[in-house]
Amino acid sequence: MIEVVVVDQERAVEVLGVIQDAFGNRPVLDPPATALEETESSIAKALADYGGLLALDGVHPVGALLFSDLEDWLGLRRVGVVAAAQGKGVATKLAMTAEAVGQARGHVGLQLQARVELPKTQEFWQRQGYVEASLVGPQITMRKLLPVTLELPTAELTKRWGLELAAELEPGDLVILTGDLGAGKTTFTQGLGEGLGVRGAVTSPTFVIARVHPSLGAGPALVHVDAYRLGGAAELDDLDLDTDLDQAVTVVEWGEGLAEALAEDRIEIDLHRRDDDVRVATITRIGRRWVKP
Ligand SMILES: Nc1ncnc2c1ncn2[C@@H]1O[C@H](COP(=O)(O)OP(=O)(O)O)[C@@H](O)[C@H]1O
Ligand SMILES: [Mg+2]
């Protein structure tokens, strides 16, 4: 059983031991990674400043990382797993715990540096949902935004939230809505249409699979798709909408599992109707579009 705990400077010796083992077994890079220059006092200082994580197999330290405070973002540094514990899912557990810490401390997301020479490291973080935000020399900055949760007590507030979100959207953007019947997907889209300033009433596209609402001004059109009765992603792709999706904002209701293939950059919104009728929205922004520095 691997257990991951949040640690402070009291555990500096164990964290240092993990870093020396993990980084001592990596290929030498040019310029070299500076992890092996860490000392007990440099680690203790980092842990005192913003803490870190220690993964334990029983009482044995097998993985560690240091946090750093990058204001909006929670930085992850010196992420390492000892050679003897490779392949046991230690790094994945560290990454999951780091996300929980990021949420709890109110960061918008997590950030780390990966070296271009270590594609396996990059692939690992990509599997965890991180994307490349920038590349400077041999350093890739990778980021993952955390989901945002919102409580929407009334239909009016759901609409207003859609209206506000419209300001964030550009031509080519895709919003995927999931949630049971009556969860508020169409209500949200009505607000979005209002915010975009498009023509025509946004209604449940019950008898049509998709409806195009042209802009009343110079902005993008709204393409409103109901994927409920759609056979699959291929069919969605084949919809002859007579509109260039690159020039429109596309909203797909019931799109989960169908619409992801349409765009690497997208906003996924899950609407859930609570027993007290409040809608709880979980918003996940996926792709490079949202994490550029
Ligand atoms: N907080 C809320 N957010 C959204 N809709 C709400 C809320 N409270 C009540 N409603 C009502 O619930 C219904 C939601 O319907 P709709 O938006 O068409 O859902 P969906 O498209 O997900 O099936 C509407 O009649 C709306 O007035
Ligand atoms: Mg609907």
CSV table of C-alpha atoms and ligand atoms in Angstrom, one decimal:
chain,number,residue,atom,x,y,z
A,1,MET,CA,0.0,0.0,0.0
A,2,ILE,CA,1.4,3.4,-1.1
A,3,GLU,CA,0.3,6.3,1.1
A,4,VAL,CA,0.9,9.9,0.2
A,5,VAL,CA,1.2,12.5,2.9
A,6,VAL,CA,1.6,16.3,2.9
A,7,VAL,CA,4.9,17.1,4.7
A,8,ASP,CA,6.8,20.1,6.0
A,9,GLN,CA,10.5,20.6,6.9
A,10,GLU,CA,10.3,17.9,9.6
A,11,ARG,CA,10.6,15.3,6.8
A,12,ALA,CA,13.4,17.1,4.8
A,13,VAL,CA,15.8,14.2,5.2
A,14,GLU,CA,13.4,11.6,3.8
A,15,VAL,CA,12.4,13.9,0.9
A,16,LEU,CA,16.1,14.6,0.1
A,17,GLY,CA,16.8,10.8,0.2
A,18,VAL,CA,14.1,10.2,-2.4
A,19,ILE,CA,15.3,13.1,-4.7
A,20,GLN,CA,18.9,11.8,-4.6
A,21,ASP,CA,17.8,8.3,-5.4
A,22,ALA,CA,15.4,9.3,-8.1
A,23,PHE,CA,17.5,11.9,-9.8
A,24,GLY,CA,20.7,10.0,-9.4
A,25,ASN,CA,19.3,7.3,-11.6
A,26,ARG,CA,18.4,9.6,-14.5
A,27,PRO,CA,20.5,10.3,-17.6
A,28,VAL,CA,22.8,13.3,-17.3
A,29,LEU,CA,21.3,16.2,-19.2
A,30,ASP,CA,22.9,19.3,-20.7
A,31,PRO,CA,22.7,21.7,-18.9
A,32,PRO,CA,22.4,19.2,-16.0
A,33,ALA,CA,19.4,19.0,-13.8
A,34,THR,CA,20.2,20.8,-10.5
A,35,ALA,CA,18.3,18.3,-8.3
A,36,LEU,CA,21.4,16.6,-7.1
A,37,GLU,CA,22.7,19.9,-5.7
A,38,GLU,CA,19.9,20.0,-3.2
A,39,THR,CA,20.9,19.7,0.5
A,40,GLU,CA,19.0,19.0,3.7
A,41,SER,CA,18.8,22.8,4.3
A,42,SER,CA,17.6,23.7,0.8
A,43,ILE,CA,14.9,21.0,1.0
A,44,ALA,CA,13.9,22.1,4.5
A,45,LYS,CA,13.6,25.7,3.3
A,46,ALA,CA,11.4,24.7,0.4
A,47,LEU,CA,9.2,22.5,2.6
A,48,ALA,CA,8.9,25.3,5.2
A,49,ASP,CA,7.9,27.7,2.5
A,50,TYR,CA,5.2,25.7,0.8
A,51,GLY,CA,5.3,22.1,1.8
A,52,GLY,CA,5.6,19.0,-0.3
A,53,LEU,CA,4.5,15.4,-0.6
A,54,LEU,CA,6.1,12.2,0.5
A,55,ALA,CA,4.9,8.8,-0.7
A,56,LEU,CA,5.5,6.0,1.7
A,57,ASP,CA,5.4,2.2,1.2
A,58,GLY,CA,4.8,1.2,4.8
A,59,VAL,CA,7.5,3.3,6.5
A,60,HIS,CA,9.8,3.5,3.5
A,61,PRO,CA,9.9,6.7,1.5
A,62,VAL,CA,9.4,5.9,-2.2
A,63,GLY,CA,8.4,9.1,-3.8
A,64,ALA,CA,8.4,12.9,-3.2
A,65,LEU,CA,7.8,16.3,-4.6
A,66,LEU,CA,8.1,19.9,-3.6
A,67,PHE,CA,5.4,22.5,-3.9
A,68,SER,CA,6.1,26.1,-4.9
A,69,ASP,CA,3.7,29.0,-4.9
A,70,LEU,CA,3.3,30.5,-8.4
A,71,GLU,CA,0.3,32.6,-7.3
A,72,ASP,CA,-2.6,31.3,-9.5
A,73,TRP,CA,-0.7,28.1,-10.1
A,74,LEU,CA,0.6,25.5,-7.7
A,75,GLY,CA,4.1,24.6,-8.8
A,76,LEU,CA,5.4,21.0,-8.6
A,77,ARG,CA,9.2,20.5,-8.4
A,78,ARG,CA,11.6,17.6,-7.9
A,79,VAL,CA,8.9,15.0,-8.6
A,80,GLY,CA,10.7,11.7,-8.1
A,81,VAL,CA,10.2,8.1,-7.4
A,82,VAL,CA,13.0,5.9,-6.1
A,83,ALA,CA,14.4,3.3,-8.5
A,84,ALA,CA,13.2,0.3,-6.4
A,85,ALA,CA,9.6,1.5,-6.5
A,86,GLN,CA,9.2,2.3,-10.2
A,87,GLY,CA,6.1,0.9,-11.9
A,88,LYS,CA,3.9,0.8,-8.8
A,89,GLY,CA,1.8,3.8,-9.6
A,90,VAL,CA,3.7,6.0,-7.0
A,91,ALA,CA,4.0,9.0,-9.4
A,92,THR,CA,0.3,8.8,-10.3
A,93,LYS,CA,-0.6,8.9,-6.6
A,94,LEU,CA,1.6,11.9,-6.0
A,95,ALA,CA,0.0,13.7,-9.0
A,96,MET,CA,-3.5,12.9,-7.7
A,97,THR,CA,-2.7,14.1,-4.2
A,98,ALA,CA,-1.1,17.3,-5.6
A,99,GLU,CA,-4.4,18.1,-7.4
A,100,ALA,CA,-6.3,17.8,-4.1
A,101,VAL,CA,-3.8,20.1,-2.4
A,102,GLY,CA,-4.1,22.6,-5.3
A,103,GLN,CA,-7.9,22.6,-5.0
A,104,ALA,CA,-7.7,23.0,-1.2
A,105,ARG,CA,-5.3,25.9,-1.4
A,106,GLY,CA,-7.4,27.6,-4.0
A,107,HIS,CA,-5.1,27.5,-7.0
A,108,VAL,CA,-6.5,27.5,-10.6
A,109,GLY,CA,-4.2,24.7,-11.6
A,110,LEU,CA,-0.9,23.0,-11.4
A,111,GLN,CA,2.3,23.7,-13.2
A,112,LEU,CA,5.7,22.0,-13.6
A,113,GLN,CA,8.7,22.0,-15.8
A,114,ALA,CA,9.7,19.0,-17.9
A,115,ARG,CA,12.9,18.6,-20.0
A,116,VAL,CA,12.5,18.1,-23.7
A,117,GLU,CA,15.1,15.3,-23.5
A,118,LEU,CA,12.7,13.2,-21.3
A,119,PRO,CA,9.7,12.4,-23.5
A,120,LYS,CA,8.5,9.7,-21.1
A,121,THR,CA,8.2,12.3,-18.4
A,122,GLN,CA,6.1,14.5,-20.7
A,123,GLU,CA,4.0,11.6,-21.7
A,124,PHE,CA,3.3,10.7,-18.1
A,125,TRP,CA,2.1,14.3,-17.3
A,126,GLN,CA,0.0,14.3,-20.5
A,127,ARG,CA,-1.7,11.2,-19.3
A,128,GLN,CA,-2.5,13.1,-16.1
A,129,GLY,CA,-4.1,15.8,-18.2
A,130,TYR,CA,-1.3,18.3,-18.4
A,131,VAL,CA,-0.6,20.2,-21.6
A,132,GLU,CA,2.4,22.2,-22.9
A,133,ALA,CA,1.9,25.8,-22.1
A,134,SER,CA,5.3,27.1,-23.3
A,135,LEU,CA,8.8,26.0,-24.3
A,136,VAL,CA,11.9,27.9,-23.3
A,137,GLY,CA,15.2,26.3,-24.2
A,138,PRO,CA,15.1,22.7,-23.0
A,139,GLN,CA,12.3,23.5,-20.5
A,140,ILE,CA,8.7,22.7,-21.3
A,141,THR,CA,6.2,24.3,-18.9
A,142,MET,CA,3.3,22.0,-18.5
A,143,ARG,CA,0.0,23.0,-16.9
A,144,LYS,CA,-3.2,21.5,-15.8
A,145,LEU,CA,-6.3,23.5,-14.9
A,146,LEU,CA,-8.4,22.3,-12.0
A,147,PRO,CA,-12.1,21.9,-12.4
A,148,VAL,CA,-14.2,24.7,-11.1
A,149,THR,CA,-17.5,24.0,-9.2
A,150,LEU,CA,-20.3,26.5,-9.2
A,151,GLU,CA,-23.7,26.5,-7.4
A,152,LEU,CA,-26.6,27.8,-9.5
A,153,PRO,CA,-29.7,28.3,-7.3
A,154,THR,CA,-32.1,29.6,-10.0
A,155,ALA,CA,-32.6,29.3,-13.7
A,156,GLU,CA,-32.0,33.0,-14.0
A,157,LEU,CA,-28.5,32.6,-12.5
A,158,THR,CA,-27.8,29.6,-14.8
A,159,LYS,CA,-28.6,31.9,-17.7
A,160,ARG,CA,-26.5,34.7,-16.4
A,161,TRP,CA,-23.6,32.5,-15.9
A,162,GLY,CA,-23.9,31.4,-19.6
A,163,LEU,CA,-24.0,35.1,-20.6
A,164,GLU,CA,-20.8,35.7,-18.6
A,165,LEU,CA,-19.0,32.7,-20.0
A,166,ALA,CA,-19.8,33.9,-23.6
A,167,ALA,CA,-17.3,36.7,-23.0
A,168,GLU,CA,-14.6,34.1,-22.7
A,169,LEU,CA,-15.3,32.4,-26.0
A,170,GLU,CA,-13.9,32.8,-29.4
A,171,PRO,CA,-14.7,31.5,-32.9
A,172,GLY,CA,-13.9,27.8,-33.1
A,173,ASP,CA,-14.6,27.1,-29.4
A,174,LEU,CA,-16.5,24.0,-28.3
A,175,VAL,CA,-18.6,23.6,-25.2
A,176,ILE,CA,-19.7,20.1,-24.2
A,177,LEU,CA,-22.7,19.9,-21.9
A,178,THR,CA,-23.7,16.8,-19.9
A,179,GLY,CA,-26.4,16.3,-17.3
A,180,ASP,CA,-29.8,14.7,-17.1
A,181,LEU,CA,-32.9,16.0,-18.7
A,182,GLY,CA,-33.9,19.2,-16.9
A,183,ALA,CA,-30.4,19.8,-15.5
A,184,GLY,CA,-30.3,23.2,-17.2
A,185,LYS,CA,-28.2,22.6,-20.4
A,186,THR,CA,-30.6,24.5,-22.6
A,187,THR,CA,-31.1,27.2,-20.0
A,188,PHE,CA,-27.3,27.7,-19.9
A,189,THR,CA,-27.2,27.8,-23.7
A,190,GLN,CA,-29.9,30.5,-23.8
A,191,GLY,CA,-27.7,32.7,-21.6
A,192,LEU,CA,-24.7,31.9,-23.8
A,193,GLY,CA,-26.6,32.9,-26.9
A,194,GLU,CA,-27.6,36.2,-25.3
A,195,GLY,CA,-24.0,36.9,-24.4
A,196,LEU,CA,-22.9,36.1,-27.9
A,197,GLY,CA,-25.6,38.3,-29.3
A,198,VAL,CA,-27.1,35.8,-31.8
A,199,ARG,CA,-30.4,35.7,-33.6
A,200,GLY,CA,-33.3,33.4,-32.8
A,201,ALA,CA,-34.6,31.9,-29.6
A,202,VAL,CA,-32.4,29.1,-28.2
A,203,THR,CA,-34.7,26.2,-27.4
A,204,SER,CA,-34.2,22.5,-27.0
A,205,PRO,CA,-33.4,21.3,-30.5
A,206,THR,CA,-35.9,18.5,-30.1
A,207,PHE,CA,-36.9,18.0,-33.7
A,208,VAL,CA,-33.6,19.1,-35.2
A,209,ILE,CA,-30.2,17.8,-34.3
A,210,ALA,CA,-28.5,21.1,-34.7
A,211,ARG,CA,-29.5,24.7,-35.1
A,212,VAL,CA,-27.3,27.6,-36.3
A,213,HIS,CA,-27.9,31.0,-34.7
A,214,PRO,CA,-26.1,33.7,-36.7
A,215,SER,CA,-24.6,36.7,-34.9
A,216,LEU,CA,-26.5,39.9,-34.9
A,217,GLY,CA,-23.2,41.7,-34.9
A,218,ALA,CA,-19.7,40.9,-35.9
A,219,GLY,CA,-19.2,38.0,-33.5
A,220,PRO,CA,-19.3,34.2,-34.0
A,221,ALA,CA,-22.5,32.3,-34.7
A,222,LEU,CA,-23.8,29.9,-32.1
A,223,VAL,CA,-24.2,26.3,-33.3
A,224,HIS,CA,-26.4,24.4,-30.9
A,225,VAL,CA,-26.3,20.7,-31.2
A,226,ASP,CA,-28.4,18.1,-29.4
A,227,ALA,CA,-26.4,14.9,-29.6
A,228,TYR,CA,-29.0,12.9,-27.7
A,229,ARG,CA,-30.3,11.1,-30.7
A,230,LEU,CA,-27.1,11.1,-32.6
A,231,GLY,CA,-25.5,7.8,-33.4
A,232,GLY,CA,-21.9,8.7,-32.6
A,233,ALA,CA,-19.0,11.0,-33.2
A,234,ALA,CA,-18.8,10.1,-36.9
A,235,GLU,CA,-22.3,11.3,-37.4
A,236,LEU,CA,-21.7,14.5,-35.5
A,237,ASP,CA,-18.7,15.1,-37.8
A,238,ASP,CA,-20.9,14.5,-40.8
A,239,LEU,CA,-23.7,16.9,-39.8
A,240,ASP,CA,-24.0,19.2,-42.8
A,241,LEU,CA,-24.4,22.4,-40.8
A,242,ASP,CA,-23.7,24.7,-43.7
A,243,THR,CA,-21.5,26.7,-41.2
A,244,ASP,CA,-17.8,26.7,-40.7
A,245,LEU,CA,-17.3,25.5,-37.1
A,246,ASP,CA,-14.0,27.3,-37.0
A,247,GLN,CA,-16.0,30.5,-37.2
A,248,ALA,CA,-18.7,29.6,-34.7
A,249,VAL,CA,-19.0,28.7,-31.0
A,250,THR,CA,-20.4,25.2,-30.9
A,251,VAL,CA,-22.4,24.0,-27.9
A,252,VAL,CA,-23.2,20.3,-27.8
A,253,GLU,CA,-25.8,19.0,-25.3
A,254,TRP,CA,-25.3,15.4,-24.3
A,255,GLY,CA,-22.0,15.6,-26.0
A,256,GLU,CA,-19.9,13.6,-23.5
A,257,GLY,CA,-18.2,10.7,-25.3
A,258,LEU,CA,-19.3,12.0,-28.7
A,259,ALA,CA,-18.0,15.5,-29.2
A,260,GLU,CA,-14.5,15.3,-27.7
A,261,ALA,CA,-13.1,14.4,-31.1
A,262,LEU,CA,-14.3,17.7,-32.6
A,263,ALA,CA,-11.7,19.8,-30.8
A,264,GLU,CA,-8.6,19.3,-28.6
A,265,ASP,CA,-9.4,22.6,-26.9
A,266,ARG,CA,-12.8,22.6,-25.2
A,267,ILE,CA,-14.9,23.4,-22.2
A,268,GLU,CA,-16.7,20.5,-20.6
A,269,ILE,CA,-19.6,21.4,-18.3
A,270,ASP,CA,-21.4,18.9,-16.2
A,271,LEU,CA,-24.7,20.0,-14.8
A,272,HIS,CA,-26.2,18.2,-11.8
A,273,ARG,CA,-29.6,18.8,-10.3
A,274,ARG,CA,-29.3,18.5,-6.5
A,275,ASP,CA,-32.3,17.4,-4.3
A,276,ASP,CA,-32.9,21.0,-3.3
A,277,ASP,CA,-33.2,21.9,-7.0
A,278,VAL,CA,-29.9,23.9,-7.0
A,279,ARG,CA,-27.8,23.1,-10.1
A,280,VAL,CA,-24.2,22.3,-9.5
A,281,ALA,CA,-22.0,22.9,-12.5
A,282,THR,CA,-18.5,21.4,-12.8
A,283,ILE,CA,-16.4,23.2,-15.5
A,284,THR,CA,-13.3,21.7,-16.9
A,285,ARG,CA,-11.2,23.6,-19.5
A,286,ILE,CA,-9.3,21.2,-21.6
A,287,GLY,CA,-6.4,21.9,-24.0
A,288,ARG,CA,-3.6,24.5,-24.6
A,289,ARG,CA,-6.1,27.3,-25.4
A,290,TRP,CA,-6.7,27.9,-21.6
A,291,VAL,CA,-3.3,27.5,-20.2
A,292,LYS,CA,-1.1,29.8,-22.2
A,293,PRO,CA,1.1,32.0,-20.0
B,1,LIG,N1,-30.9,26.5,-11.1
B,1,LIG,C1,-31.5,26.2,-12.3
B,1,LIG,N2,-30.8,26.2,-13.4
B,1,LIG,C2,-31.3,25.8,-14.6
B,1,LIG,N3,-32.6,25.5,-14.8
B,1,LIG,C3,-33.4,25.5,-13.7
B,1,LIG,C4,-32.9,25.9,-12.4
B,1,LIG,N4,-33.9,25.8,-11.5
B,1,LIG,C5,-35.0,25.4,-12.2
B,1,LIG,N5,-34.7,25.3,-13.5
B,1,LIG,C6,-35.7,24.8,-14.5
B,1,LIG,O1,-35.3,23.5,-15.0
B,1,LIG,C7,-35.5,23.4,-16.4
B,1,LIG,C8,-34.2,23.1,-17.1
B,1,LIG,O2,-34.5,22.7,-18.4
B,1,LIG,P1,-33.4,22.7,-19.6
B,1,LIG,O3,-32.5,23.9,-19.5
B,1,LIG,O4,-34.2,22.5,-20.8
B,1,LIG,O5,-32.6,21.4,-19.2
B,1,LIG,P2,-31.8,20.4,-20.2
B,1,LIG,O6,-31.5,21.1,-21.4
B,1,LIG,O7,-30.6,20.0,-19.4
B,1,LIG,O8,-32.7,19.2,-20.4
B,1,LIG,C9,-36.1,24.7,-16.9
B,1,LIG,O9,-37.5,24.6,-16.9
B,1,LIG,C10,-35.6,25.7,-15.8
B,1,LIG,O10,-36.5,26.8,-15.7
B,2,MG,MG,-31.9,20.6,-23.5
